[in-house]
Amino acid sequence: QVRLLQSGTEVKRPGASVKVSCKASGYTFSSYGISWMRQAPGHGLEWVGWNSNYNGKTTSAQKFQGRVTLTLDTSTSTAYMELRRLTSDDTAVYYCARVIGDRIYFYGVDAWGQGTTVTVSS
Amino acid sequence: QSVLTQPPSVSGTPGQRVTISCSGSSSNLAHNYVYWYQHLPGTAPKLLISANDQRPSGVPDRFSGSKSGTSASLVISGLRSEDEADYYCATWDDSLSGFYLFGTGTKVTVL
């Protein structure tokens, strides 16, 4: 079955960077894009961005542009999200998910990772 | 600023039918598929409805979705205790350079 396994809990200082991994199994990794979402304490789900498997293009939400890097490593079926210049507002559970789409078009996501807790605190 | 508006909470007794609304705009719901996700605290969200009204394999048929214009709805028929969770609609928004937009979320409580 489709499975996305994320890396473990992270605790970071303000201004630092964090890199979360998401290892896929149970499907052909190169046939699907990967999206990243987050949920801050007491808040709803928020989209961070996604990598298209079709052309490798990254699209991210405007608030993260210039601060986030999303990559796909097809050799290890692993996706990565690096977020820089962390602040306390970045404290959240981060999720990766497989994209339902058509080449460059993003329709939604189906399988989700278990989530990675990132805490930013001085 | 684009928003998908959902009621903060809905409730019902076991067996009842509840409806969660999702209101968007011309830049999102009008021309894009709506998806619905169920999220139980401490777990990964789960896809409930894809492409407006399609139920993925394994999702009980008491969950149904629809979309008309800039609004969408999720109906839970025959509410069960295990349906107590947060529910989110979501769709692509074509404004700015394009982004995926989640609804504000609805907490379903089974009384």
CSV table of N, CA and C in Angstrom, one decimal, chain B:
chain,number,residue,atom,x,y,z
B,1,GLN,N,-8.2,38.7,-0.5
B,1,GLN,CA,-7.6,37.4,0.1
B,1,GLN,C,-8.6,36.3,-0.1
B,2,SER,N,-8.1,35.2,-0.7
B,2,SER,CA,-9.0,34.1,-1.0
B,2,SER,C,-9.2,33.3,0.3
B,3,VAL,N,-10.5,32.9,0.5
B,3,VAL,CA,-10.9,32.2,1.7
B,3,VAL,C,-11.9,31.1,1.3
B,4,LEU,N,-11.8,30.0,1.9
B,4,LEU,CA,-12.9,29.0,1.8
B,4,LEU,C,-13.5,28.9,3.1
B,5,THR,N,-14.8,29.3,3.2
B,5,THR,CA,-15.5,29.5,4.5
B,5,THR,C,-16.3,28.3,4.8
B,6,GLN,N,-16.0,27.7,6.0
B,6,GLN,CA,-16.8,26.6,6.5
B,6,GLN,C,-17.4,27.0,7.9
B,7,PRO,N,-18.5,26.4,8.3
B,7,PRO,CA,-19.0,26.7,9.7
B,7,PRO,C,-18.0,26.1,10.7
B,8,PRO,N,-17.7,26.8,11.8
B,8,PRO,CA,-16.7,26.3,12.7
B,8,PRO,C,-17.1,25.0,13.3
B,9,SER,N,-18.4,24.7,13.5
B,9,SER,CA,-18.8,23.5,14.1
B,9,SER,C,-20.2,23.1,13.7
B,10,VAL,N,-20.4,21.8,13.6
B,10,VAL,CA,-21.7,21.2,13.4
B,10,VAL,C,-21.8,20.0,14.4
B,11,SER,N,-23.0,19.7,14.8
B,11,SER,CA,-23.2,18.5,15.7
B,11,SER,C,-24.5,17.8,15.3
B,12,GLY,N,-24.5,16.6,15.8
B,12,GLY,CA,-25.7,15.7,15.6
B,12,GLY,C,-25.6,14.5,16.4
B,13,THR,N,-26.8,13.8,16.5
B,13,THR,CA,-26.8,12.6,17.3
B,13,THR,C,-26.6,11.4,16.4
B,14,PRO,N,-26.2,10.3,16.9
B,14,PRO,CA,-25.9,9.1,16.0
B,14,PRO,C,-27.1,8.8,15.1
B,15,GLY,N,-26.8,8.6,13.9
B,15,GLY,CA,-27.9,8.3,12.9
B,15,GLY,C,-28.4,9.5,12.1
B,16,GLN,N,-28.1,10.7,12.7
B,16,GLN,CA,-28.6,11.9,12.0
B,16,GLN,C,-27.7,12.2,10.7
B,17,ARG,N,-28.3,13.1,9.9
B,17,ARG,CA,-27.6,13.6,8.7
B,17,ARG,C,-27.1,15.0,9.0
B,18,VAL,N,-25.8,15.2,8.8
B,18,VAL,CA,-25.3,16.6,8.9
B,18,VAL,C,-24.6,17.0,7.6
B,19,THR,N,-24.7,18.3,7.4
B,19,THR,CA,-24.1,18.9,6.2
B,19,THR,C,-23.1,20.0,6.6
B,20,ILE,N,-21.9,19.9,5.9
B,20,ILE,CA,-20.9,20.9,6.1
B,20,ILE,C,-20.8,21.7,4.8
B,21,SER,N,-20.9,23.0,4.9
B,21,SER,CA,-20.8,23.8,3.7
B,21,SER,C,-19.4,24.4,3.5
B,22,CYS,N,-19.1,24.8,2.3
B,22,CYS,CA,-17.8,25.3,1.9
B,22,CYS,C,-18.1,26.4,0.9
B,23,SER,N,-17.8,27.6,1.2
B,23,SER,CA,-18.1,28.7,0.3
B,23,SER,C,-16.8,29.4,-0.2
B,24,GLY,N,-16.7,29.4,-1.5
B,24,GLY,CA,-15.5,30.0,-2.1
B,24,GLY,C,-15.8,31.1,-3.0
B,25,SER,N,-15.1,31.2,-4.1
B,25,SER,CA,-15.2,32.4,-5.0
B,25,SER,C,-14.8,32.0,-6.5
B,26,SER,N,-14.9,33.0,-7.3
B,26,SER,CA,-14.6,32.7,-8.8
B,26,SER,C,-13.2,32.3,-9.0
B,27,SER,N,-12.3,32.6,-8.1
B,27,SER,CA,-10.9,32.2,-8.3
B,27,SER,C,-10.6,30.8,-7.8
B,28,ASN,N,-11.5,30.2,-7.1
B,28,ASN,CA,-11.2,28.8,-6.6
B,28,ASN,C,-12.3,27.8,-7.0
B,29,LEU,N,-13.3,27.8,-6.2
B,29,LEU,CA,-14.3,26.7,-6.4
B,29,LEU,C,-15.0,26.7,-7.7
B,30,ALA,N,-15.2,27.9,-8.3
B,30,ALA,CA,-15.9,28.0,-9.5
B,30,ALA,C,-15.4,27.2,-10.7
B,31,HIS,N,-14.1,27.0,-10.7
B,31,HIS,CA,-13.5,26.3,-11.8
B,31,HIS,C,-12.5,25.2,-11.5
B,32,ASN,N,-12.5,24.8,-10.2
B,32,ASN,CA,-11.6,23.7,-9.8
B,32,ASN,C,-12.3,22.7,-8.9
B,33,TYR,N,-11.8,21.5,-8.9
B,33,TYR,CA,-12.3,20.4,-8.1
B,33,TYR,C,-12.2,20.8,-6.6
B,34,VAL,N,-13.2,20.3,-5.8
B,34,VAL,CA,-13.2,20.4,-4.4
B,34,VAL,C,-12.8,19.0,-3.8
B,35,TYR,N,-12.0,19.0,-2.8
B,35,TYR,CA,-11.6,17.8,-2.1
B,35,TYR,C,-12.0,18.0,-0.6
B,36,TRP,N,-12.3,16.9,0.0
B,36,TRP,CA,-12.6,16.9,1.4
B,36,TRP,C,-11.7,16.0,2.2
B,37,TYR,N,-11.3,16.5,3.4
B,37,TYR,CA,-10.4,15.7,4.2
B,37,TYR,C,-10.9,15.6,5.6
B,38,GLN,N,-10.7,14.5,6.2
B,38,GLN,CA,-11.1,14.2,7.6
B,38,GLN,C,-9.8,14.2,8.4
B,39,HIS,N,-9.8,14.9,9.6
B,39,HIS,CA,-8.6,15.0,10.4
B,39,HIS,C,-9.0,14.7,11.8
B,40,LEU,N,-8.5,13.6,12.3
B,40,LEU,CA,-8.6,13.3,13.8
B,40,LEU,C,-7.3,13.8,14.4
B,41,PRO,N,-7.5,14.4,15.6
B,41,PRO,CA,-6.3,15.0,16.3
B,41,PRO,C,-5.2,13.9,16.5
B,42,GLY,N,-4.0,14.3,16.2
B,42,GLY,CA,-2.9,13.4,16.4
B,42,GLY,C,-2.7,12.3,15.3
B,43,THR,N,-3.5,12.4,14.3
B,43,THR,CA,-3.3,11.5,13.2
B,43,THR,C,-3.1,12.2,11.9
B,44,ALA,N,-2.8,11.5,10.8
B,44,ALA,CA,-2.7,12.1,9.5
B,44,ALA,C,-4.0,12.4,8.9
B,45,PRO,N,-4.3,13.5,8.3
B,45,PRO,CA,-5.5,13.7,7.6
B,45,PRO,C,-5.8,12.6,6.6
B,46,LYS,N,-7.1,12.4,6.3
B,46,LYS,CA,-7.5,11.3,5.4
B,46,LYS,C,-8.4,11.9,4.3
B,47,LEU,N,-8.1,11.5,3.0
B,47,LEU,CA,-8.9,11.9,1.9
B,47,LEU,C,-10.3,11.3,2.0
B,48,LEU,N,-11.3,12.1,2.0
B,48,LEU,CA,-12.7,11.6,2.1
B,48,LEU,C,-13.5,11.7,0.8
B,49,ILE,N,-13.3,12.8,0.1
B,49,ILE,CA,-14.0,13.0,-1.2
B,49,ILE,C,-13.0,13.6,-2.1
B,50,SER,N,-12.9,13.1,-3.3
B,50,SER,CA,-12.0,13.7,-4.4
B,50,SER,C,-12.9,14.2,-5.5
B,51,ALA,N,-12.3,15.1,-6.3
B,51,ALA,CA,-13.0,15.6,-7.5
B,51,ALA,C,-14.5,15.9,-7.3
B,52,ASN,N,-14.8,16.6,-6.3
B,52,ASN,CA,-16.2,17.1,-6.0
B,52,ASN,C,-17.0,16.0,-5.4
B,53,ASP,N,-17.1,14.8,-5.9
B,53,ASP,CA,-18.1,13.9,-5.4
B,53,ASP,C,-17.7,12.4,-5.5
B,54,GLN,N,-16.3,12.2,-5.7
B,54,GLN,CA,-15.9,10.8,-5.8
B,54,GLN,C,-15.3,10.3,-4.4
B,55,ARG,N,-15.8,9.1,-4.1
B,55,ARG,CA,-15.4,8.5,-2.8
B,55,ARG,C,-14.3,7.5,-3.1
B,56,PRO,N,-13.1,7.8,-2.5
B,56,PRO,CA,-12.0,6.8,-2.7
B,56,PRO,C,-12.4,5.5,-2.0
B,57,SER,N,-11.7,4.5,-2.5
B,57,SER,CA,-11.9,3.1,-2.0
B,57,SER,C,-11.7,3.1,-0.5
B,58,GLY,N,-12.7,2.5,0.2
B,58,GLY,CA,-12.6,2.4,1.7
B,58,GLY,C,-13.3,3.4,2.4
B,59,VAL,N,-13.8,4.5,1.8
B,59,VAL,CA,-14.5,5.5,2.4
B,59,VAL,C,-16.0,5.1,2.5
B,60,PRO,N,-16.6,5.1,3.6
B,60,PRO,CA,-18.0,4.6,3.7
B,60,PRO,C,-19.0,5.4,2.9
B,61,ASP,N,-20.0,4.8,2.4
B,61,ASP,CA,-20.9,5.6,1.5
B,61,ASP,C,-21.8,6.5,2.2
B,62,ARG,N,-21.7,6.6,3.5
B,62,ARG,CA,-22.5,7.6,4.2
B,62,ARG,C,-21.9,9.0,4.0
B,63,PHE,N,-20.7,9.1,3.5
B,63,PHE,CA,-20.1,10.3,3.1
B,63,PHE,C,-20.3,10.6,1.6
B,64,SER,N,-20.8,11.8,1.4
B,64,SER,CA,-21.0,12.2,0.0
B,64,SER,C,-20.7,13.7,-0.2
B,65,GLY,N,-20.3,14.0,-1.4
B,65,GLY,CA,-19.9,15.4,-1.7
B,65,GLY,C,-20.6,15.9,-2.9
B,66,SER,N,-20.7,17.3,-3.0
B,66,SER,CA,-21.3,17.9,-4.2
B,66,SER,C,-20.7,19.3,-4.3
B,67,LYS,N,-20.8,19.8,-5.5
B,67,LYS,CA,-20.4,21.2,-5.7
B,67,LYS,C,-21.3,21.9,-6.8
B,68,SER,N,-21.5,23.1,-6.5
B,68,SER,CA,-22.3,23.9,-7.4
B,68,SER,C,-21.8,25.3,-7.4
B,69,GLY,N,-21.3,25.8,-8.6
B,69,GLY,CA,-20.8,27.1,-8.6
B,69,GLY,C,-19.6,27.4,-7.7
B,70,THR,N,-19.8,28.3,-6.8
B,70,THR,CA,-18.7,28.6,-5.8
B,70,THR,C,-19.0,28.0,-4.4
B,71,SER,N,-19.8,27.0,-4.4
B,71,SER,CA,-20.1,26.4,-3.1
B,71,SER,C,-20.0,24.9,-3.2
B,72,ALA,N,-19.7,24.3,-2.1
B,72,ALA,CA,-19.6,22.8,-2.0
B,72,ALA,C,-20.2,22.4,-0.7
B,73,SER,N,-20.5,21.1,-0.7
B,73,SER,CA,-21.1,20.5,0.6
B,73,SER,C,-20.6,19.1,0.8
B,74,LEU,N,-20.4,18.8,2.0
B,74,LEU,CA,-20.1,17.4,2.4
B,74,LEU,C,-21.3,17.0,3.3
B,75,VAL,N,-21.9,15.8,3.0
B,75,VAL,CA,-23.0,15.3,3.8
B,75,VAL,C,-22.5,14.0,4.5
B,76,ILE,N,-22.8,13.9,5.7
B,76,ILE,CA,-22.6,12.7,6.5
B,76,ILE,C,-24.0,12.1,6.8
B,77,SER,N,-24.4,11.0,6.2
B,77,SER,CA,-25.7,10.4,6.5
B,77,SER,C,-25.5,9.3,7.4
B,78,GLY,N,-26.3,9.3,8.5
B,78,GLY,CA,-26.1,8.2,9.5
B,78,GLY,C,-24.9,8.4,10.3
B,79,LEU,N,-24.8,9.5,11.0
B,79,LEU,CA,-23.7,9.9,11.8
B,79,LEU,C,-23.3,8.9,12.8
B,80,ARG,N,-22.0,8.6,12.9
B,80,ARG,CA,-21.5,7.6,13.8
B,80,ARG,C,-20.5,8.3,14.8
B,81,SER,N,-20.2,7.7,15.9
B,81,SER,CA,-19.3,8.3,16.9
B,81,SER,C,-17.9,8.5,16.3
B,82,GLU,N,-17.5,7.6,15.5
B,82,GLU,CA,-16.2,7.6,14.9
B,82,GLU,C,-16.0,8.8,13.9
B,83,ASP,N,-17.1,9.4,13.5
B,83,ASP,CA,-17.1,10.5,12.6
B,83,ASP,C,-16.7,11.8,13.3
B,84,GLU,N,-16.6,11.8,14.6
B,84,GLU,CA,-16.2,13.0,15.3
B,84,GLU,C,-14.8,13.4,15.0
B,85,ALA,N,-14.6,14.5,14.3
B,85,ALA,CA,-13.3,14.9,13.7
B,85,ALA,C,-13.4,16.3,13.2
B,86,ASP,N,-12.3,16.8,12.7
B,86,ASP,CA,-12.3,18.0,11.9
B,86,ASP,C,-12.4,17.7,10.4
B,87,TYR,N,-13.1,18.5,9.7
B,87,TYR,CA,-13.3,18.3,8.3
B,87,TYR,C,-12.9,19.6,7.5
B,88,TYR,N,-12.1,19.4,6.4
B,88,TYR,CA,-11.7,20.5,5.6
B,88,TYR,C,-12.0,20.3,4.2
B,89,CYS,N,-12.6,21.3,3.6
B,89,CYS,CA,-12.6,21.4,2.1
B,89,CYS,C,-11.4,22.0,1.6
B,90,ALA,N,-11.0,21.7,0.3
B,90,ALA,CA,-9.8,22.3,-0.2
B,90,ALA,C,-9.9,22.3,-1.8
B,91,THR,N,-9.3,23.3,-2.4
B,91,THR,CA,-9.3,23.4,-3.8
B,91,THR,C,-8.2,24.3,-4.3
B,92,TRP,N,-7.9,24.2,-5.6
B,92,TRP,CA,-6.8,25.1,-6.1
B,92,TRP,C,-7.4,26.5,-6.3
B,93,ASP,N,-6.6,27.5,-6.0
B,93,ASP,CA,-7.0,28.9,-6.2
B,93,ASP,C,-6.1,29.4,-7.3
B,94,ASP,N,-6.7,30.1,-8.3
B,94,ASP,CA,-6.0,30.6,-9.5
B,94,ASP,C,-5.4,32.0,-9.3
B,95,SER,N,-5.6,32.6,-8.2
B,95,SER,CA,-5.1,33.9,-8.0
B,95,SER,C,-3.6,33.9,-7.6
B,96,LEU,N,-3.0,35.1,-7.7
B,96,LEU,CA,-1.5,35.2,-7.5
B,96,LEU,C,-0.9,34.2,-8.5
B,97,SER,N,0.0,33.4,-8.1
B,97,SER,CA,0.7,32.4,-9.0
B,97,SER,C,0.1,31.1,-8.8
B,98,GLY,N,-1.1,31.0,-8.1
B,98,GLY,CA,-1.8,29.7,-7.9
B,98,GLY,C,-1.3,29.1,-6.6
B,99,PHE,N,-2.3,28.6,-5.9
B,99,PHE,CA,-1.9,27.9,-4.6
B,99,PHE,C,-3.1,27.0,-4.2
B,100,TYR,N,-2.8,26.0,-3.3
B,100,TYR,CA,-3.9,25.1,-2.8
B,100,TYR,C,-4.4,25.7,-1.6
B,101,LEU,N,-5.7,25.8,-1.5
B,101,LEU,CA,-6.4,26.5,-0.4
B,101,LEU,C,-7.2,25.6,0.4
B,102,PHE,N,-7.0,25.5,1.7
B,102,PHE,CA,-7.8,24.8,2.6
B,102,PHE,C,-8.9,25.6,3.2
B,103,GLY,N,-10.1,25.0,3.4
B,103,GLY,CA,-11.1,25.7,4.1
B,103,GLY,C,-10.8,26.0,5.6
B,104,THR,N,-11.6,26.7,6.2
B,104,THR,CA,-11.4,27.1,7.6
B,104,THR,C,-11.5,26.0,8.6
B,105,GLY,N,-12.2,24.9,8.1
B,105,GLY,CA,-12.3,23.7,9.0
B,105,GLY,C,-13.6,23.7,9.8
B,106,THR,N,-14.1,22.5,9.9
B,106,THR,CA,-15.4,22.3,10.7
B,106,THR,C,-15.2,21.2,11.7
B,107,LYS,N,-15.5,21.5,12.9
B,107,LYS,CA,-15.4,20.4,13.9
B,107,LYS,C,-16.8,19.7,14.0
B,108,VAL,N,-16.8,18.4,13.8
B,108,VAL,CA,-18.1,17.7,13.9
B,108,VAL,C,-18.1,17.0,15.2
B,109,THR,N,-19.2,17.2,16.0
B,109,THR,CA,-19.3,16.6,17.3
B,109,THR,C,-20.5,15.7,17.3
B,110,VAL,N,-20.3,14.5,17.7
B,110,VAL,CA,-21.4,13.5,17.8
B,110,VAL,C,-21.9,13.5,19.3
B,111,LEU,N,-23.2,14.0,19.4
B,111,LEU,CA,-23.7,14.2,20.8
B,111,LEU,C,-24.1,12.9,21.4
